[in-house]
């Protein structure tokens, strides 16, 4: 049952963050710390890692871990907890039917976990009420693939991004969200400077900074843009007529729908005719073109139509499945693809089979020898929690995800979970925003402790291997599911001796009665021994038994998985309506920052990662800021209806006027009110059920702060009653930003409240106060160690954050050093690096500016002098931006 611990100290495993799926070499050192490096042999990354991958070792400690099962917040035995879960699920099913229970799972699960969860729900409970947070990520791509190809097939591979002459990134901030893939593209572009990069994104992101063409498209203008492109391709005479005739159907209807007038395209995209013509010309004249798209496409009310508008252009030109060509959906999560493969979505069966098809249902039920199989889709994520609010779900099991933060209408989701009669949460952590209302908490194995497989965005299956022992009573998710299934009366079907046996079963099902009729076939792994599974090298599927290995692409010669094996052009019509309620002032877009992941349950532990962006923020255009009376670095309230969040204002021309960008990560553990999805209405794409997370109307107004504060402290402070606060890890302790709505407090009492120094500690304090300027500072020392430094002011506190954080690990025995802390700046000989740019080497923006002024003219030269950008490379785009900015200044 348990994960096999490897014999060697270093194991080859896979990164648990994004859909690039980088290979990692991980080891546990003698002192218990974990070392992580990129695996030079892994074909996804060839040794590269981004900042998140590099810092994985900082996230595997046991702080905050759930280490034993709990029932009603009290420790319980596994037997008691599992038996209670089985009993309550069985009771709900007996009294209210199978559709009264649900699983809400995650792209963080391994494929084997997913497989067992799906088998239990669909095959043995007899409901399809299992959905996943991948619904929020790529459900529109799945729906688009199935409409066009008849299967959820990603046709290409990463190598295509290096072979292409034109890469079109749509709705993707690749530099921050899939950094290693971005680095591969940059390396290819550096070797072949003629290679062109087009970025289509409403925001000017760091990815857009290095593009040959950035189209700052209006939200949801993509359908109009790609309809116009299809029409242009036909007019320009660059269609692949033989491919269209031999391998597709429905072209004439799709083209007729796509023929929209230029003024409508301009109106819907917000672009100029010159920009559009430039893009269309590039695409028409470049055969080797890849269109890579991500959440900006998927997280939309018309996400599926966007996907099909893109695919239509590739089918029309026959640019699919050949080297350097194709539409390419890049997934956000490490195992979104694995979940799709084994039926983690409420509208899919296992192994890419379809619930709607009787032959598929019969095949799966026969293979599983199961008592039931649903003949209709279950509740998709948003619908599932709405059904819960209506009292239709009586028992819920959440695994490895935090829906209270990540789903739209997040406070309603929280209330729905609170109203559900029985909630089980399997998680690593004892306390997340979603564990609060769980009657049963089950401690899961974390990355580094669990064993199984994941599939990345190019269909590459890789092993995640354990290199750490299971702590406390933590157990893998598949084991928890199998144990509950056995207690529900399905012992025989869930008697897996180890994780390899689950993988073998999945592989056998993929091949069962397949014979080339389905895309997903890994039958070659069906008889694999557990030892061979341990040694399994990453591979791209398909890998049929006895068939040729090494097929990396699909559809160059047609062979789609529709009834007549032809691809379907899908006629799509641009959306003419933006989301309702235009009385609000700005359109809200949300997304990732470079160094955080999802709801920060892991990356929030890392001082290195928290250094880059340590506070939730709202990016808005200077015109909007002026109109709304918002000043740089002040606090703003962003609201929708009764819902409100508080964020730091960042004024930037990266936004268009009328738009607002807010990161998706912050939750109630790290900020007073920054759960941005509380403002997003539960509007979904009609085909995929994916929520439109990037297009909500919100109001913005200044938060009237009487006091701004900043603090660093060795111990975690308690900012509980500050009106605004954001907390982050830093080297040597914590950093805190806060604001108060009312008058300046007495600093001594306030420091006592924040830092709670009551436990016999009598710090030596140093203070300064200028009542006229409303400026108060205090620092507390224990011998030469800084315990805290607290700064209060009536304006945003002007203290170099990185320098202040550095003082927590410095020696402050000398009076001079203590005065500097009160002054809030380094002395003449001190060093202020500025805002963190390179997390790996702690290099700040001021360091880079100094280096440029001293003669460094390129990112590589900066790297040689400062090391910045030479490890993970995630910051190279930001370094380039600073270099460019200094060049402009020098030229003025
Ligand atoms: Fe992990 Fe970064 Fe690779 Fe994504 S790009 S898999 S986050 S190392």
Tab-separated table of C-alpha atoms in Angstrom, residues 17-225:
chain	number	residue	atom	x	y	z
A	17	UNK	CA	3.123	22.970	-10.216
A	18	UNK	CA	2.290	23.835	-13.803
A	19	UNK	CA	1.352	21.897	-16.911
A	20	UNK	CA	4.861	22.034	-18.386
A	21	UNK	CA	5.638	18.995	-16.215
A	22	UNK	CA	9.357	19.499	-15.658
A	23	UNK	CA	11.515	16.586	-14.601
A	24	UNK	CA	13.253	17.022	-11.261
A	25	UNK	CA	16.060	15.340	-9.395
A	26	UNK	CA	15.270	15.544	-5.696
A	27	UNK	CA	17.113	14.348	-2.661
A	28	UNK	CA	16.980	14.591	1.076
A	29	UNK	CA	20.183	15.784	2.678
A	30	UNK	CA	21.602	14.598	5.993
A	31	UNK	CA	20.179	17.600	7.824
A	32	UNK	CA	16.697	16.783	6.511
A	33	UNK	CA	16.657	19.614	3.965
A	34	UNK	CA	15.618	18.890	0.415
A	35	UNK	CA	17.686	19.632	-2.683
A	36	UNK	CA	16.032	20.040	-6.043
A	37	UNK	CA	17.578	20.410	-9.490
A	38	UNK	CA	16.239	20.100	-13.006
A	39	UNK	CA	16.518	16.664	-14.604
A	40	UNK	CA	18.737	17.132	-17.663
A	41	UNK	CA	17.347	13.975	-19.248
A	42	UNK	CA	13.667	14.934	-19.020
A	43	UNK	CA	12.305	15.993	-22.420
A	44	UNK	CA	9.989	18.664	-20.979
A	45	UNK	CA	12.721	20.820	-19.492
A	46	UNK	CA	16.170	19.298	-20.221
A	47	UNK	CA	17.404	20.412	-16.816
A	48	UNK	CA	15.731	23.808	-16.623
A	49	UNK	CA	13.484	24.776	-13.721
A	50	UNK	CA	11.642	28.008	-13.016
A	51	UNK	CA	11.671	29.914	-9.737
A	52	UNK	CA	8.820	27.829	-8.306
A	53	UNK	CA	10.511	24.552	-9.149
A	54	UNK	CA	13.833	25.738	-7.757
A	55	UNK	CA	12.219	26.673	-4.427
A	56	UNK	CA	10.365	23.386	-3.941
A	57	UNK	CA	12.691	22.401	-1.114
A	58	UNK	CA	11.366	25.327	0.922
A	59	UNK	CA	7.798	24.049	0.739
A	60	UNK	CA	8.105	20.505	2.070
A	61	UNK	CA	8.375	21.169	5.806
A	62	UNK	CA	5.701	19.894	8.144
A	63	UNK	CA	4.513	23.248	9.465
A	64	UNK	CA	0.740	23.420	9.294
A	65	UNK	CA	0.435	19.831	8.067
A	66	UNK	CA	-2.557	17.717	8.917
A	67	UNK	CA	-0.870	14.638	10.360
A	68	UNK	CA	-3.776	12.556	11.638
A	69	UNK	CA	-7.429	12.069	10.646
A	70	UNK	CA	-9.893	14.286	12.468
A	71	UNK	CA	-13.614	13.971	13.120
A	72	UNK	CA	-15.257	17.222	14.195
A	73	UNK	CA	-11.804	18.738	14.748
A	74	UNK	CA	-10.763	15.997	17.196
A	75	UNK	CA	-8.097	13.382	16.362
A	76	UNK	CA	-9.537	10.066	15.193
A	77	UNK	CA	-8.241	6.725	13.986
A	78	UNK	CA	-8.149	6.026	10.281
A	79	UNK	CA	-10.656	3.242	10.780
A	80	UNK	CA	-13.142	5.513	12.544
A	81	UNK	CA	-12.759	8.295	9.982
A	82	UNK	CA	-12.991	6.044	6.913
A	83	UNK	CA	-15.933	4.098	8.344
A	84	UNK	CA	-17.784	7.327	9.067
A	85	UNK	CA	-17.211	8.577	5.514
A	86	UNK	CA	-18.444	5.279	4.029
A	87	UNK	CA	-21.466	5.192	6.306
A	88	UNK	CA	-22.541	8.782	5.624
A	89	UNK	CA	-22.100	8.391	1.856
A	90	UNK	CA	-24.043	5.120	1.862
A	91	UNK	CA	-26.813	6.654	3.962
A	92	UNK	CA	-27.140	9.665	1.644
A	93	UNK	CA	-27.248	7.366	-1.403
A	94	UNK	CA	-29.849	5.096	0.221
A	95	UNK	CA	-32.070	7.976	1.280
A	96	UNK	CA	-31.638	10.438	-1.589
A	97	UNK	CA	-30.133	8.502	-4.495
A	98	UNK	CA	-26.618	8.445	-5.972
A	99	UNK	CA	-26.827	12.002	-7.301
A	100	UNK	CA	-27.067	13.327	-3.731
A	101	UNK	CA	-23.321	12.799	-3.202
A	102	UNK	CA	-20.338	14.377	-4.927
A	103	UNK	CA	-16.547	14.479	-5.165
A	104	UNK	CA	-14.729	17.710	-5.946
A	105	UNK	CA	-11.167	16.834	-6.878
A	106	UNK	CA	-8.086	18.472	-8.324
A	107	UNK	CA	-5.420	18.665	-10.994
A	108	UNK	CA	-3.003	18.261	-8.082
A	109	UNK	CA	-4.063	14.619	-7.710
A	110	UNK	CA	-1.978	11.977	-9.409
A	111	UNK	CA	-3.548	10.019	-12.240
A	112	UNK	CA	-3.935	6.944	-10.053
A	113	UNK	CA	-5.806	8.958	-7.387
A	114	UNK	CA	-8.049	10.383	-10.073
A	115	UNK	CA	-8.673	6.964	-11.600
A	116	UNK	CA	-9.850	5.455	-8.327
A	117	UNK	CA	-12.052	8.470	-7.475
A	118	UNK	CA	-13.697	8.347	-10.887
A	119	UNK	CA	-14.179	4.586	-10.776
A	120	UNK	CA	-15.838	4.757	-7.348
A	121	UNK	CA	-18.188	7.610	-8.271
A	122	UNK	CA	-19.145	6.623	-11.809
A	123	UNK	CA	-18.873	2.856	-11.663
A	124	UNK	CA	-19.911	1.956	-8.123
A	125	UNK	CA	-21.887	4.852	-6.657
A	126	UNK	CA	-23.544	5.262	-10.054
A	127	UNK	CA	-23.418	9.047	-10.327
A	128	UNK	CA	-21.261	11.304	-12.488
A	129	UNK	CA	-21.041	13.913	-9.740
A	130	UNK	CA	-17.280	14.086	-9.763
A	131	UNK	CA	-15.790	17.292	-11.010
A	132	UNK	CA	-12.446	18.927	-10.630
A	133	UNK	CA	-10.757	22.284	-10.300
A	134	UNK	CA	-9.481	21.571	-13.804
A	135	UNK	CA	-12.962	22.723	-14.832
A	136	UNK	CA	-11.662	26.210	-14.004
A	137	UNK	CA	-8.559	25.704	-16.086
A	138	UNK	CA	-9.075	23.951	-19.412
A	139	UNK	CA	-12.616	22.595	-19.731
A	140	UNK	CA	-13.201	24.852	-22.754
A	141	UNK	CA	-10.189	23.327	-24.489
A	142	UNK	CA	-11.582	19.860	-23.809
A	143	UNK	CA	-14.962	20.872	-25.226
A	144	UNK	CA	-13.335	22.526	-28.250
A	145	UNK	CA	-11.168	19.487	-28.954
A	146	UNK	CA	-14.126	17.146	-28.696
A	147	UNK	CA	-16.257	19.275	-30.989
A	148	UNK	CA	-13.534	19.490	-33.652
A	149	UNK	CA	-11.596	16.228	-33.318
A	150	UNK	CA	-14.183	13.932	-31.742
A	151	UNK	CA	-11.735	13.400	-28.879
A	152	UNK	CA	-9.869	15.445	-26.295
A	153	UNK	CA	-6.566	15.205	-28.146
A	154	UNK	CA	-3.692	17.692	-27.965
A	155	UNK	CA	-2.234	17.202	-31.462
A	156	UNK	CA	1.291	18.567	-30.985
A	157	UNK	CA	4.275	18.589	-28.673
A	158	UNK	CA	6.679	21.053	-27.084
A	159	UNK	CA	9.256	20.598	-29.798
A	160	UNK	CA	6.798	22.281	-32.184
A	161	UNK	CA	7.336	25.518	-30.288
A	162	UNK	CA	11.018	25.375	-31.184
A	163	UNK	CA	10.405	24.346	-34.782
A	164	UNK	CA	7.759	26.970	-35.529
A	165	UNK	CA	8.498	30.125	-37.488
A	166	UNK	CA	5.527	31.845	-35.903
A	167	UNK	CA	4.177	31.361	-32.395
A	168	UNK	CA	0.888	32.991	-31.519
A	169	UNK	CA	0.283	33.100	-27.766
A	170	UNK	CA	-3.364	33.759	-26.989
A	171	UNK	CA	-4.440	34.589	-23.442
A	172	UNK	CA	-1.182	33.293	-22.049
A	173	UNK	CA	1.389	35.014	-19.876
A	174	UNK	CA	3.783	32.174	-20.627
A	175	UNK	CA	6.818	33.919	-19.078
A	176	UNK	CA	5.217	33.726	-15.641
A	177	UNK	CA	2.747	30.863	-15.913
A	178	UNK	CA	4.790	28.294	-17.893
A	179	UNK	CA	8.279	29.752	-17.548
A	180	UNK	CA	10.323	26.798	-18.761
A	181	UNK	CA	8.361	26.572	-21.972
A	182	UNK	CA	8.862	30.295	-22.383
A	183	UNK	CA	12.598	29.829	-21.917
A	184	UNK	CA	12.608	27.129	-24.589
A	185	UNK	CA	10.916	29.556	-26.975
A	186	UNK	CA	13.365	32.335	-26.102
A	187	UNK	CA	16.298	30.018	-26.721
A	188	UNK	CA	14.854	29.010	-30.102
A	189	UNK	CA	14.221	32.650	-30.999
A	190	UNK	CA	17.720	33.566	-29.996
A	191	UNK	CA	19.089	30.839	-32.302
A	192	UNK	CA	16.694	31.817	-35.111
A	193	UNK	CA	15.979	35.550	-34.769
A	194	UNK	CA	13.582	35.451	-37.731
A	195	UNK	CA	11.157	33.397	-35.677
A	196	UNK	CA	8.183	35.608	-34.820
A	197	UNK	CA	6.232	35.813	-31.591
A	198	UNK	CA	2.763	37.354	-31.426
A	199	UNK	CA	1.094	37.837	-28.038
A	200	UNK	CA	-2.658	38.376	-27.898
A	201	UNK	CA	-3.556	39.552	-24.417
A	202	UNK	CA	-5.524	42.509	-23.035
A	203	UNK	CA	-2.599	43.237	-20.698
A	204	UNK	CA	0.944	44.077	-21.670
A	205	UNK	CA	2.558	41.288	-19.679
A	206	UNK	CA	6.256	40.504	-19.470
A	207	UNK	CA	5.550	37.909	-22.180
A	208	UNK	CA	4.227	40.687	-24.406
A	209	UNK	CA	7.346	42.750	-23.721
A	210	UNK	CA	9.515	40.484	-25.817
A	211	UNK	CA	6.945	39.808	-28.556
A	212	UNK	CA	7.337	41.023	-32.122
A	213	UNK	CA	3.693	42.017	-32.032
A	214	UNK	CA	1.442	42.532	-29.045
A	215	UNK	CA	-2.286	42.741	-29.704
A	216	UNK	CA	-3.913	44.249	-26.607
A	217	UNK	CA	-7.259	42.759	-27.491
A	218	UNK	CA	-10.479	43.592	-25.710
A	219	UNK	CA	-11.780	40.788	-23.486
A	220	UNK	CA	-13.515	38.054	-25.495
A	221	UNK	CA	-12.597	39.681	-28.814
A	222	UNK	CA	-10.711	36.502	-29.789
A	223	UNK	CA	-13.629	34.860	-31.614
A	224	UNK	CA	-14.007	37.877	-33.896
A	225	UNK	CA	-10.229	38.035	-34.433
